[in-house]
Short mmCIF file of N, CA and C in Angstrom, two decimals:
data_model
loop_
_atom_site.label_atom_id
_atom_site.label_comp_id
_atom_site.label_asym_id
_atom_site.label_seq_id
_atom_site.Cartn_x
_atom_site.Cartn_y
_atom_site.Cartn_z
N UNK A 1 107.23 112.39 69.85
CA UNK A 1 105.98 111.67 69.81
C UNK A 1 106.12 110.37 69.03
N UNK A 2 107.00 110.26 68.08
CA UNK A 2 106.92 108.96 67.18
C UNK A 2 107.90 108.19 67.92
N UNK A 3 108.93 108.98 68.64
CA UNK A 3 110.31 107.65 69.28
C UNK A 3 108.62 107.01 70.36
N UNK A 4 107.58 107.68 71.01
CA UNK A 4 106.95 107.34 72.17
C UNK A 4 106.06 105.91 71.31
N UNK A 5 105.85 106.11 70.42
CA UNK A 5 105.09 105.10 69.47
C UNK A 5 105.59 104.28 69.12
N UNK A 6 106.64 104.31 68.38
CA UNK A 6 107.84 103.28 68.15
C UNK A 6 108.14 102.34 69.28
N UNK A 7 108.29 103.05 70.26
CA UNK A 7 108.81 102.34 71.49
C UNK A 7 107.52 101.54 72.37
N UNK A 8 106.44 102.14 71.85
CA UNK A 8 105.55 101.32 72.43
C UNK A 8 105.02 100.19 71.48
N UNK A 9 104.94 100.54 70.38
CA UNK A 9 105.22 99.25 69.27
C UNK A 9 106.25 97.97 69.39
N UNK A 10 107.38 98.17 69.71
CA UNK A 10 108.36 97.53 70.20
C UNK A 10 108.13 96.64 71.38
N UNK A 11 107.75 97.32 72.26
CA UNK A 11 106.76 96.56 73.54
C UNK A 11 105.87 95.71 73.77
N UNK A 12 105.13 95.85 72.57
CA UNK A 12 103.92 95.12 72.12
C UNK A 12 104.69 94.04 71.19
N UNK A 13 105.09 94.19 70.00
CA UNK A 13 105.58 93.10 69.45
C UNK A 13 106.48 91.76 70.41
N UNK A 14 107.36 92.40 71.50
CA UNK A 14 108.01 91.66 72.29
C UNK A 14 107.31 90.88 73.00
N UNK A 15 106.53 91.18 73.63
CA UNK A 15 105.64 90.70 74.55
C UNK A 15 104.61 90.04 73.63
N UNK A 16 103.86 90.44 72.44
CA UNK A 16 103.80 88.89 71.85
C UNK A 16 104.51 87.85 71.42
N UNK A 17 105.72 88.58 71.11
CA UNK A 17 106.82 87.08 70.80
C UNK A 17 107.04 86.38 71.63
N UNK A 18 107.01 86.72 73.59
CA UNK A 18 107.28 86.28 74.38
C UNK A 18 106.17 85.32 74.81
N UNK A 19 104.47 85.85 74.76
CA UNK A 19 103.57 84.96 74.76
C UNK A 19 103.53 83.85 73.78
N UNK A 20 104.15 84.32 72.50
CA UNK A 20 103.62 82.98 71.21
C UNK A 20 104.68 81.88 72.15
N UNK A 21 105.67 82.54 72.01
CA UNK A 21 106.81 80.83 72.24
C UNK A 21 106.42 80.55 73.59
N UNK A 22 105.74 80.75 74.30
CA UNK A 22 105.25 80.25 75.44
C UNK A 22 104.12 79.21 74.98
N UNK A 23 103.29 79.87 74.17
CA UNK A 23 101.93 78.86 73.94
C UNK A 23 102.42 77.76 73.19
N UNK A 24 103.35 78.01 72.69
CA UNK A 24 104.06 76.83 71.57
C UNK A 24 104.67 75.60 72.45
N UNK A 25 105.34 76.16 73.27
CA UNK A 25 106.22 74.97 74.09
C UNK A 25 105.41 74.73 74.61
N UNK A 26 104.22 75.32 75.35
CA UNK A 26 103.19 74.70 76.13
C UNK A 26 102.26 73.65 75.26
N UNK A 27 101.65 73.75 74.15
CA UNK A 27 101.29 73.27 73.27
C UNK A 27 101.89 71.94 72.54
N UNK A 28 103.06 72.20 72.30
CA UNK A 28 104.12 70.94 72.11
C UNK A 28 105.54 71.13 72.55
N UNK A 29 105.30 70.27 73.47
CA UNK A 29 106.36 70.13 74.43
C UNK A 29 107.84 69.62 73.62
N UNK A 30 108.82 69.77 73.99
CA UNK A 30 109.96 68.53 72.98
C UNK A 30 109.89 67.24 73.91
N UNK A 31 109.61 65.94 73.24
CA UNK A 31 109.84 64.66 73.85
C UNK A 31 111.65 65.05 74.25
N UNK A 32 112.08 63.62 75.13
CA UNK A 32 113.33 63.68 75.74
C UNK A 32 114.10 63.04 74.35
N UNK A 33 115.28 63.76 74.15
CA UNK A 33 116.12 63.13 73.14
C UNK A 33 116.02 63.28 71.79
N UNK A 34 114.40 64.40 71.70
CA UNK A 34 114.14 64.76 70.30
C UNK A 34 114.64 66.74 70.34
N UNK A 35 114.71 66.81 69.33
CA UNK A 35 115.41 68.28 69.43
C UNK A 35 114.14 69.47 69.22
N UNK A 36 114.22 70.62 69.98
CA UNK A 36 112.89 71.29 69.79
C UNK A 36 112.37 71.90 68.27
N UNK A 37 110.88 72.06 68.33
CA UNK A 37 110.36 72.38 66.86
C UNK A 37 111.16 73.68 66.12
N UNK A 38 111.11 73.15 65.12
CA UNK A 38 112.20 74.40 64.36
C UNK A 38 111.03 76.09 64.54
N UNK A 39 110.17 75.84 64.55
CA UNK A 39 109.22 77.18 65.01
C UNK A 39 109.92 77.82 66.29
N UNK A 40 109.70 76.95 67.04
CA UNK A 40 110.37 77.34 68.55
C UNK A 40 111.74 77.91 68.58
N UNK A 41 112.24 77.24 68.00
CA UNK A 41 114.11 77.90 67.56
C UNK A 41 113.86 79.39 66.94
N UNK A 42 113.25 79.24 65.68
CA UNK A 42 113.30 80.64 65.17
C UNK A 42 111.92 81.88 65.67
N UNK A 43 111.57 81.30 66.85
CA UNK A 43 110.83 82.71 67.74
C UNK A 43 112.15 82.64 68.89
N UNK A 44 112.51 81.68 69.49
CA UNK A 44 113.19 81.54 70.47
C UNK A 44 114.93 83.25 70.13
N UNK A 45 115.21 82.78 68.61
CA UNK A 45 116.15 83.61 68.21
C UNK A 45 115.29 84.98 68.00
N UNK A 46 114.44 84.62 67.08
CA UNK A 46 114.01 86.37 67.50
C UNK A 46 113.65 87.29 68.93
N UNK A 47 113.56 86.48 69.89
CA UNK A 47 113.37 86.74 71.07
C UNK A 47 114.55 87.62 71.56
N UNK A 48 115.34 86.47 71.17
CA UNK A 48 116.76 86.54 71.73
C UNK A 48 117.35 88.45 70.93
N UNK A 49 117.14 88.61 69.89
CA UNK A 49 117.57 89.55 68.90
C UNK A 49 116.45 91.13 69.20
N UNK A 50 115.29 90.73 69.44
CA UNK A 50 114.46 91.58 69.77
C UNK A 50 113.90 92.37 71.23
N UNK A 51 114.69 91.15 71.83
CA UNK A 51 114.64 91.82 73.54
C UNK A 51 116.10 91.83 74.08
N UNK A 52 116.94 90.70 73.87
CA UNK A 52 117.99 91.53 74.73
C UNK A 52 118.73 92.10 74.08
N UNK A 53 119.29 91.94 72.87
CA UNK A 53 119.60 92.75 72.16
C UNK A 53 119.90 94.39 72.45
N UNK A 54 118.26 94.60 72.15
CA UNK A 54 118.47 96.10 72.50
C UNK A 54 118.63 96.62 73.79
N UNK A 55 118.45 95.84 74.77
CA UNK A 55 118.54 95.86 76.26
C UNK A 55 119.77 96.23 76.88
N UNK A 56 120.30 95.24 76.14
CA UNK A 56 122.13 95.42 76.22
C UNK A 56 122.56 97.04 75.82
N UNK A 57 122.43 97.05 74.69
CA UNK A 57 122.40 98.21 73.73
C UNK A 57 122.02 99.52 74.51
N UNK A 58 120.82 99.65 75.27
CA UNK A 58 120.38 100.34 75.86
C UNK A 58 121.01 100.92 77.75
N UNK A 59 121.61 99.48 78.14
CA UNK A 59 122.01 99.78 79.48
C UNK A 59 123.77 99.81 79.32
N UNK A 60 123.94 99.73 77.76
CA UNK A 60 125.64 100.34 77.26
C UNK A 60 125.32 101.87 77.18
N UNK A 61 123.87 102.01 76.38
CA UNK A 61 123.91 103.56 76.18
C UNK A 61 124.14 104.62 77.38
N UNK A 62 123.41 104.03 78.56
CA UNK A 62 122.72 105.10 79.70
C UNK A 62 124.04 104.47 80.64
N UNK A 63 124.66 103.80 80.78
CA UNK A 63 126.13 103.77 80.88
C UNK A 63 126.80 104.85 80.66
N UNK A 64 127.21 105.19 79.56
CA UNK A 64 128.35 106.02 78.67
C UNK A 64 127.51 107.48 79.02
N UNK A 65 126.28 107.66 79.01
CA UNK A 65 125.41 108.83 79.42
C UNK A 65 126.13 109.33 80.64
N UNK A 66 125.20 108.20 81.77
CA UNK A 66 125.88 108.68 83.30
C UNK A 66 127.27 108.73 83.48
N UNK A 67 128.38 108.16 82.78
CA UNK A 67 129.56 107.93 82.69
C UNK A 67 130.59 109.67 82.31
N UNK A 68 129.62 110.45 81.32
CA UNK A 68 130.11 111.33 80.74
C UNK A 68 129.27 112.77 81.35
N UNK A 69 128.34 112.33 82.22
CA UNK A 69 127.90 113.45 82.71
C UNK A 69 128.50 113.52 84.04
N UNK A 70 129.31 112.64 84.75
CA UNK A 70 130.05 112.51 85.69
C UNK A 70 131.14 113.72 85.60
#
């Protein structure tokens, strides 16, 4: 019951991280030749750390699963 909570917590946090840096770049765009807002970088990395991350992690796990139940 708590991995089901956890994991739906996880879901929810992602998917707002995925909406904020959306409203952000939509909001302020980067001009050409200027480098993007340091906000944007550090949701952009947590994005990066919080969704594929475990994604990876997850389709290594169920890999080695189906791999060993073979």
């Amino acid at each position: 019951m708590l991995v089901k909570w956890t994991l739906v917590f996880f879901v929810a946090l992602s998917l707002g991280l995925v909406v904020l840096s959306k409203v952000i770049a939509f909001v302020n765009p980067p001009r050409p030749g200027r480098p993007r807002v340091p906000v944007l970088r550090a949701i952009d990395r947590m994005l990066r750390w919080t969704v594929l991350v475990p994604a990876v992690l997850g389709l290594v796990v169920l890999a080695v699963t189906l791999w060993l139940a073979a």
